[in-house]
mmCIF file of C-alpha atoms in Angstrom:
data_model
loop_
_atom_site.group_PDB
_atom_site.id
_atom_site.type_symbol
_atom_site.label_atom_id
_atom_site.label_comp_id
_atom_site.label_asym_id
_atom_site.label_seq_id
_atom_site.Cartn_x
_atom_site.Cartn_y
_atom_site.Cartn_z
ATOM 1 C CA MET A 1 101.106 111.746 122.059
ATOM 2 C CA SER A 2 99.054 111.342 119.010
ATOM 3 C CA ASP A 3 96.306 109.030 118.584
ATOM 4 C CA PRO A 4 96.472 106.627 116.210
ATOM 5 C CA THR A 5 92.328 106.622 115.745
ATOM 6 C CA ASP A 6 92.497 109.508 116.196
ATOM 7 C CA PRO A 7 89.749 111.205 113.732
ATOM 8 C CA THR A 8 90.960 115.348 112.617
ATOM 9 C CA PRO A 9 91.231 114.786 109.035
ATOM 10 C CA ASP A 10 95.062 115.603 107.380
ATOM 11 C CA PRO A 11 95.462 118.800 107.596
ATOM 12 C CA ASP A 12 94.303 120.863 104.334
ATOM 13 C CA TYR A 13 97.714 121.032 102.812
ATOM 14 C CA GLY A 14 96.399 122.594 99.294
ATOM 15 C CA ALA A 15 94.800 126.293 101.304
ATOM 16 C CA SER A 16 98.248 126.330 104.001
ATOM 17 C CA PHE A 17 100.707 126.217 101.238
ATOM 18 C CA ALA A 18 98.877 127.327 97.546
ATOM 19 C CA ASP A 19 100.035 130.425 98.071
ATOM 20 C CA VAL A 20 104.623 129.941 98.467
ATOM 21 C CA TYR A 21 104.189 126.249 97.368
ATOM 22 C CA ASP A 22 105.767 127.517 93.835
ATOM 23 C CA ASP A 23 108.289 128.478 95.979
ATOM 24 C CA TRP A 24 108.934 126.432 98.268
ATOM 25 C CA TYR A 25 109.612 123.833 97.138
ATOM 26 C CA ALA A 26 110.748 124.345 93.606
ATOM 27 C CA ASP A 27 113.698 122.653 94.571
ATOM 28 C CA VAL A 28 112.444 119.507 95.632
ATOM 29 C CA THR A 29 112.276 116.738 92.718
ATOM 30 C CA ASP A 30 113.817 117.134 89.129
ATOM 31 C CA ALA A 31 111.663 117.105 87.508
ATOM 32 C CA ALA A 32 113.189 117.377 84.191
ATOM 33 C CA ALA A 33 115.151 113.679 85.317
ATOM 34 C CA THR A 34 111.676 112.765 86.958
ATOM 35 C CA ALA A 35 110.086 112.579 83.815
ATOM 36 C CA ASP A 36 112.550 111.250 80.712
ATOM 37 C CA HIS A 37 112.826 108.487 83.660
ATOM 38 C CA VAL A 38 109.042 107.949 83.811
ATOM 39 C CA ALA A 39 109.223 108.496 80.078
ATOM 40 C CA ARG A 40 111.653 105.410 79.649
ATOM 41 C CA LEU A 41 109.582 103.255 81.911
ATOM 42 C CA VAL A 42 106.438 103.229 80.341
ATOM 43 C CA GLU A 43 108.386 103.005 76.351
ATOM 44 C CA ALA A 44 110.187 100.146 77.939
ATOM 45 C CA ALA A 45 106.078 99.354 78.904
ATOM 46 C CA GLY A 46 105.339 99.354 75.443
ATOM 47 C CA GLY A 47 103.565 102.737 75.822
ATOM 48 C CA GLY A 48 100.407 103.212 77.247
ATOM 49 C CA ARG A 49 99.348 106.515 80.421
ATOM 50 C CA VAL A 50 101.060 107.674 83.209
ATOM 51 C CA LEU A 51 99.035 109.100 86.570
ATOM 52 C CA GLU A 52 100.350 111.611 88.898
ATOM 53 C CA LEU A 53 99.226 111.025 92.307
ATOM 54 C CA GLY A 54 99.510 114.500 94.400
ATOM 55 C CA VAL A 55 99.789 116.161 91.916
ATOM 56 C CA GLY A 56 99.447 119.418 93.469
ATOM 57 C CA SER A 57 100.743 122.342 91.620
ATOM 58 C CA GLY A 58 101.412 119.810 88.347
ATOM 59 C CA ARG A 59 105.648 120.953 88.056
ATOM 60 C CA LEU A 60 106.003 116.856 87.382
ATOM 61 C CA ALA A 61 103.148 116.350 85.126
ATOM 62 C CA LEU A 62 104.329 119.188 82.663
ATOM 63 C CA ALA A 63 107.101 118.572 82.742
ATOM 64 C CA MET A 64 106.564 114.501 82.235
ATOM 65 C CA ALA A 65 103.324 116.438 78.773
ATOM 66 C CA ASP A 66 106.901 117.984 77.873
ATOM 67 C CA ARG A 67 107.488 114.518 76.951
ATOM 68 C CA GLY A 68 104.934 113.567 74.972
ATOM 69 C CA LEU A 69 103.737 111.762 77.266
ATOM 70 C CA ARG A 70 99.308 111.171 78.227
ATOM 71 C CA VAL A 71 99.503 112.163 81.995
ATOM 72 C CA ALA A 72 96.833 112.117 84.327
ATOM 73 C CA GLY A 73 97.258 113.954 87.890
ATOM 74 C CA ILE A 74 94.377 112.749 91.200
ATOM 75 C CA ASP A 75 95.046 116.301 94.254
ATOM 76 C CA VAL A 76 92.510 116.552 96.575
ATOM 77 C CA SER A 77 93.002 120.261 96.458
ATOM 78 C CA PRO A 78 90.699 122.353 94.248
ATOM 79 C CA SER A 79 93.819 125.489 95.692
ATOM 80 C CA MET A 80 96.759 123.200 94.012
ATOM 81 C CA LEU A 81 94.723 122.338 91.261
ATOM 82 C CA ASP A 82 93.952 126.003 90.354
ATOM 83 C CA LEU A 83 97.568 125.910 90.645
ATOM 84 C CA LEU A 84 97.801 123.376 87.774
ATOM 85 C CA ARG A 85 95.668 124.612 85.347
ATOM 86 C CA ALA A 86 96.767 127.975 85.906
ATOM 87 C CA LYS A 87 100.319 127.039 84.242
ATOM 88 C CA PRO A 88 100.734 126.657 80.348
ATOM 89 C CA GLY A 89 99.973 123.426 79.101
ATOM 90 C CA ALA A 90 98.237 122.567 81.584
ATOM 91 C CA ALA A 91 94.780 121.184 79.303
ATOM 92 C CA ARG A 92 97.600 118.867 78.166
ATOM 93 C CA VAL A 93 97.248 117.142 82.191
ATOM 94 C CA ASP A 94 93.542 115.272 82.626
ATOM 95 C CA VAL A 95 92.661 116.731 86.004
ATOM 96 C CA HIS A 96 91.125 114.524 88.850
ATOM 97 C CA GLU A 97 89.925 116.788 91.660
ATOM 98 C CA GLY A 98 89.639 113.120 94.365
ATOM 99 C CA ASP A 99 91.670 111.606 97.635
ATOM 100 C CA MET A 100 95.106 109.805 96.038
ATOM 101 C CA ALA A 101 93.723 106.934 99.354
ATOM 102 C CA GLU A 102 90.902 105.645 96.869
ATOM 103 C CA PRO A 103 92.978 106.271 93.354
ATOM 104 C CA ASP A 104 90.793 103.976 91.461
ATOM 105 C CA GLY A 105 87.452 105.971 92.291
ATOM 106 C CA VAL A 106 88.680 108.971 91.367
ATOM 107 C CA VAL A 107 89.755 107.431 87.606
ATOM 108 C CA ASP A 108 89.497 105.167 85.588
ATOM 109 C CA GLY A 109 92.743 102.917 84.243
ATOM 110 C CA PRO A 110 95.257 101.139 82.808
ATOM 111 C CA PHE A 111 98.239 102.948 83.620
ATOM 112 C CA ALA A 112 101.416 102.146 82.638
ATOM 113 C CA VAL A 113 103.484 103.757 85.323
ATOM 114 C CA VAL A 114 101.993 105.130 89.029
ATOM 115 C CA LEU A 115 104.033 108.144 90.593
ATOM 116 C CA VAL A 116 104.192 109.680 94.079
ATOM 117 C CA ALA A 117 106.940 111.592 94.024
ATOM 118 C CA PHE A 118 109.288 112.923 96.812
ATOM 119 C CA ASN A 119 107.554 112.325 100.545
ATOM 120 C CA THR A 120 103.665 112.927 98.861
ATOM 121 C CA PHE A 121 102.120 109.027 99.280
ATOM 122 C CA PHE A 122 103.542 110.093 103.505
ATOM 123 C CA ASN A 123 100.803 113.294 103.285
ATOM 124 C CA LEU A 124 98.548 109.983 103.823
ATOM 125 C CA ALA A 125 98.668 110.350 107.493
ATOM 126 C CA ASP A 126 97.772 106.661 108.739
ATOM 127 C CA GLU A 127 98.413 104.015 107.478
ATOM 128 C CA ARG A 128 95.351 102.477 106.545
ATOM 129 C CA ARG A 129 95.672 104.731 104.184
ATOM 130 C CA GLN A 130 98.303 104.391 103.061
ATOM 131 C CA ARG A 131 97.307 100.672 102.152
ATOM 132 C CA ARG A 132 94.083 101.772 100.528
ATOM 133 C CA CYS A 133 96.692 103.853 98.355
ATOM 134 C CA LEU A 134 98.744 101.212 96.741
ATOM 135 C CA GLU A 135 96.011 98.529 96.708
ATOM 136 C CA GLY A 136 94.182 100.604 94.139
ATOM 137 C CA VAL A 137 97.576 101.431 92.571
ATOM 138 C CA ALA A 138 97.847 96.791 92.076
ATOM 139 C CA ARG A 139 93.695 98.157 90.237
ATOM 140 C CA LEU A 140 95.307 100.346 88.110
ATOM 141 C CA LEU A 141 98.383 99.155 87.387
ATOM 142 C CA VAL A 142 98.587 97.482 83.422
ATOM 143 C CA PRO A 143 100.297 93.746 84.427
ATOM 144 C CA GLY A 144 103.867 94.547 83.326
ATOM 145 C CA GLY A 145 103.254 98.464 84.973
ATOM 146 C CA SER A 146 105.462 99.964 87.740
ATOM 147 C CA LEU A 147 104.602 102.346 90.840
ATOM 148 C CA LEU A 148 106.943 104.553 91.795
ATOM 149 C CA VAL A 149 107.965 106.069 95.266
ATOM 150 C CA GLU A 150 110.136 108.655 96.142
ATOM 151 C CA ALA A 151 110.220 109.111 99.328
ATOM 152 C CA VAL A 152 113.261 109.868 102.217
ATOM 153 C CA VAL A 153 114.467 107.239 104.389
ATOM 154 C CA PRO A 154 113.388 107.745 108.304
ATOM 155 C CA GLY A 155 116.120 107.762 110.617
ATOM 156 C CA ASP A 156 116.411 105.990 113.768
ATOM 157 C CA PRO A 157 113.112 107.506 115.629
ATOM 158 C CA PRO A 158 113.876 109.165 119.073
ATOM 159 C CA PRO A 159 112.920 106.787 122.392
ATOM 160 C CA THR A 160 109.789 109.192 123.091
ATOM 161 C CA VAL A 161 108.011 112.271 121.944
ATOM 162 C CA THR A 162 109.815 115.007 120.856
ATOM 163 C CA ARG A 163 109.108 118.185 120.235
ATOM 164 C CA ASP A 164 110.991 120.661 118.165
ATOM 165 C CA LEU A 165 111.053 124.607 117.670
ATOM 166 C CA SER A 166 113.408 126.322 114.272
ATOM 167 C CA PRO A 167 113.523 128.717 111.903
ATOM 168 C CA SER A 168 113.411 127.288 107.960
ATOM 169 C CA ARG A 169 113.362 130.673 106.045
ATOM 170 C CA VAL A 170 114.391 134.039 107.217
ATOM 171 C CA THR A 171 115.163 136.796 105.696
ATOM 172 C CA LEU A 172 114.515 140.540 105.837
ATOM 173 C CA ASP A 173 110.538 141.552 106.232
ATOM 174 C CA ARG A 174 109.671 137.133 106.493
ATOM 175 C CA VAL A 175 110.245 134.550 109.414
ATOM 176 C CA VAL A 176 109.368 130.917 109.075
ATOM 177 C CA LEU A 177 109.523 128.807 111.777
ATOM 178 C CA THR A 178 108.436 125.743 111.911
ATOM 179 C CA ALA A 179 106.990 123.627 114.873
ATOM 180 C CA THR A 180 107.157 119.532 114.806
ATOM 181 C CA GLU A 181 105.929 116.827 117.561
ATOM 182 C CA HIS A 182 106.979 113.692 115.894
ATOM 183 C CA ASP A 183 105.755 110.054 117.733
ATOM 184 C CA PRO A 184 107.860 107.295 116.988
ATOM 185 C CA ALA A 185 105.090 104.965 117.996
ATOM 186 C CA THR A 186 102.725 106.450 115.794
ATOM 187 C CA GLN A 187 105.328 107.339 113.153
ATOM 188 C CA THR A 188 104.146 110.696 112.600
ATOM 189 C CA VAL A 189 105.551 114.324 112.697
ATOM 190 C CA THR A 190 102.812 116.429 113.531
ATOM 191 C CA GLY A 191 104.565 120.065 112.401
ATOM 192 C CA GLN A 192 103.505 123.647 111.670
ATOM 193 C CA HIS A 193 104.670 126.776 109.690
ATOM 194 C CA VAL A 194 103.993 129.416 111.011
ATOM 195 C CA ASP A 195 105.221 132.276 109.036
ATOM 196 C CA MET A 196 105.304 135.746 110.285
ATOM 197 C CA GLY A 197 105.416 138.832 108.275
ATOM 198 C CA VAL A 198 107.175 142.544 109.152
ATOM 199 C CA ASP A 199 104.322 143.597 108.428
ATOM 200 C CA GLY A 200 102.836 141.724 111.847
ATOM 201 C CA SER A 201 100.491 139.455 109.931
ATOM 202 C CA VAL A 202 100.899 135.686 111.372
ATOM 203 C CA ARG A 203 99.790 132.632 109.685
ATOM 204 C CA LEU A 204 99.719 129.363 110.462
ATOM 205 C CA ARG A 205 100.897 126.438 107.156
ATOM 206 C CA PRO A 206 100.073 123.128 109.411
ATOM 207 C CA TRP A 207 101.079 119.456 108.170
ATOM 208 C CA ARG A 208 101.561 116.241 108.903
ATOM 209 C CA ILE A 209 103.213 113.066 107.697
ATOM 210 C CA ARG A 210 103.289 109.189 108.820
ATOM 211 C CA TYR A 211 107.098 107.732 107.265
ATOM 212 C CA ALA A 212 108.356 104.143 106.527
ATOM 213 C CA THR A 213 110.686 102.654 106.237
ATOM 214 C CA PRO A 214 111.539 101.019 103.421
ATOM 215 C CA ASP A 215 111.161 97.779 104.507
ATOM 216 C CA GLN A 216 107.674 98.761 105.904
ATOM 217 C CA LEU A 217 106.633 99.787 102.078
ATOM 218 C CA ASP A 218 108.033 97.183 101.325
ATOM 219 C CA ALA A 219 105.675 94.699 103.348
ATOM 220 C CA MET A 220 102.872 97.274 102.343
ATOM 221 C CA ALA A 221 103.260 96.734 98.249
ATOM 222 C CA ALA A 222 103.445 92.876 99.001
ATOM 223 C CA ALA A 223 100.516 93.006 101.149
ATOM 224 C CA ALA A 224 98.713 95.101 98.007
ATOM 225 C CA GLY A 225 99.494 92.936 95.347
ATOM 226 C CA LEU A 226 102.489 94.544 94.537
ATOM 227 C CA HIS A 227 106.912 93.231 94.655
ATOM 228 C CA LEU A 228 109.472 95.365 94.375
ATOM 229 C CA LEU A 229 111.388 95.537 91.166
ATOM 230 C CA ASP A 230 114.670 97.709 92.276
ATOM 231 C CA ARG A 231 116.158 100.980 94.076
ATOM 232 C CA THR A 232 117.523 103.685 93.589
ATOM 233 C CA ALA A 233 118.396 106.761 95.685
ATOM 234 C CA GLY A 234 118.442 109.048 92.899
ATOM 235 C CA TRP A 235 116.251 110.090 89.307
ATOM 236 C CA ASP A 236 119.785 109.026 87.453
ATOM 237 C CA GLY A 237 119.901 105.783 89.251
ATOM 238 C CA GLU A 238 122.710 106.432 91.998
ATOM 239 C CA PRO A 239 122.773 103.020 93.709
ATOM 240 C CA PHE A 240 120.934 102.746 97.354
ATOM 241 C CA ASP A 241 123.177 101.663 100.067
ATOM 242 C CA ASP A 242 122.564 102.592 103.847
ATOM 243 C CA ASP A 243 123.676 105.795 103.820
ATOM 244 C CA SER A 244 121.005 106.614 101.226
ATOM 245 C CA ALA A 245 119.169 109.993 102.706
ATOM 246 C CA VAL A 246 116.588 109.592 99.264
ATOM 247 C CA HIS A 247 115.011 106.624 98.050
ATOM 248 C CA VAL A 248 113.017 106.298 94.507
ATOM 249 C CA SER A 249 111.828 102.064 94.275
ATOM 250 C CA ARG A 250 109.712 100.951 91.144
ATOM 251 C CA TYR A 251 106.915 98.226 92.126
ATOM 252 C CA GLY A 252 105.185 96.500 89.875
ATOM 253 C CA PRO A 253 102.233 94.282 90.033
ATOM 254 C CA ARG A 254 102.801 91.056 88.989
ATOM 255 C CA ARG A 255 105.034 90.544 86.399
ATOM 256 C CA ALA A 256 107.990 92.614 85.694
ATOM 257 C CA VAL A 257 109.786 95.479 83.602
ATOM 258 C CA PRO A 258 113.709 95.137 82.982
ATOM 259 C CA SER A 259 114.954 98.851 84.223
ATOM 260 C CA PRO A 260 115.363 101.335 81.272
ATOM 261 C CA ALA A 261 119.265 101.310 80.105
#
């Protein structure tokens, strides 16, 4: 069973995934819809800058910059930031290498919108670091600003630790197996993508997440001085209900900003 006091650092996802990230995760999060949503919130807040936590290779940040937004990004991985910097238009994004668990120690505010997209928040793989992140965001937001968190809605946890091994990608020259261990007591999933090539190469790509339910996110946000403003099932404002698999939750520090039309 995983130990919540284990000092082992989170896996270096950048070093493990930079060479495949844009290929494997190209369809994660609708970049255009996300950028449009953020642009409306910036306008509703009267203007200001946008901060993306876990900016990675910059797919969302560049889409937001395309809309004329002033965008900053934080990522702990130099490998991922190298991908961003190599892309056309990357100079429009104010890039900062650092830990998104302490965003106010990496970049100076204020910001109208802080964005942490699909499950990236869960890459902070223990509750203490997640709480620190939310506290830092609360200090960076303008009074009428918004924190946007996009994440999956966890299913019912298993009664005990479970392990699984399944194929996730199969081509004529490559097989990727995904091995996971799910510890419901700590709400963590530790995984390895075992990437095997026809040439006999084998590469391990480790990852770990600490998931939280929407209610748990709301409680952590409240403890950090943030409160839930609205929640949808997607970037186009789809209604959120008990059957929703994904949520986009918007939090504010003190004064609510009306949702954009």
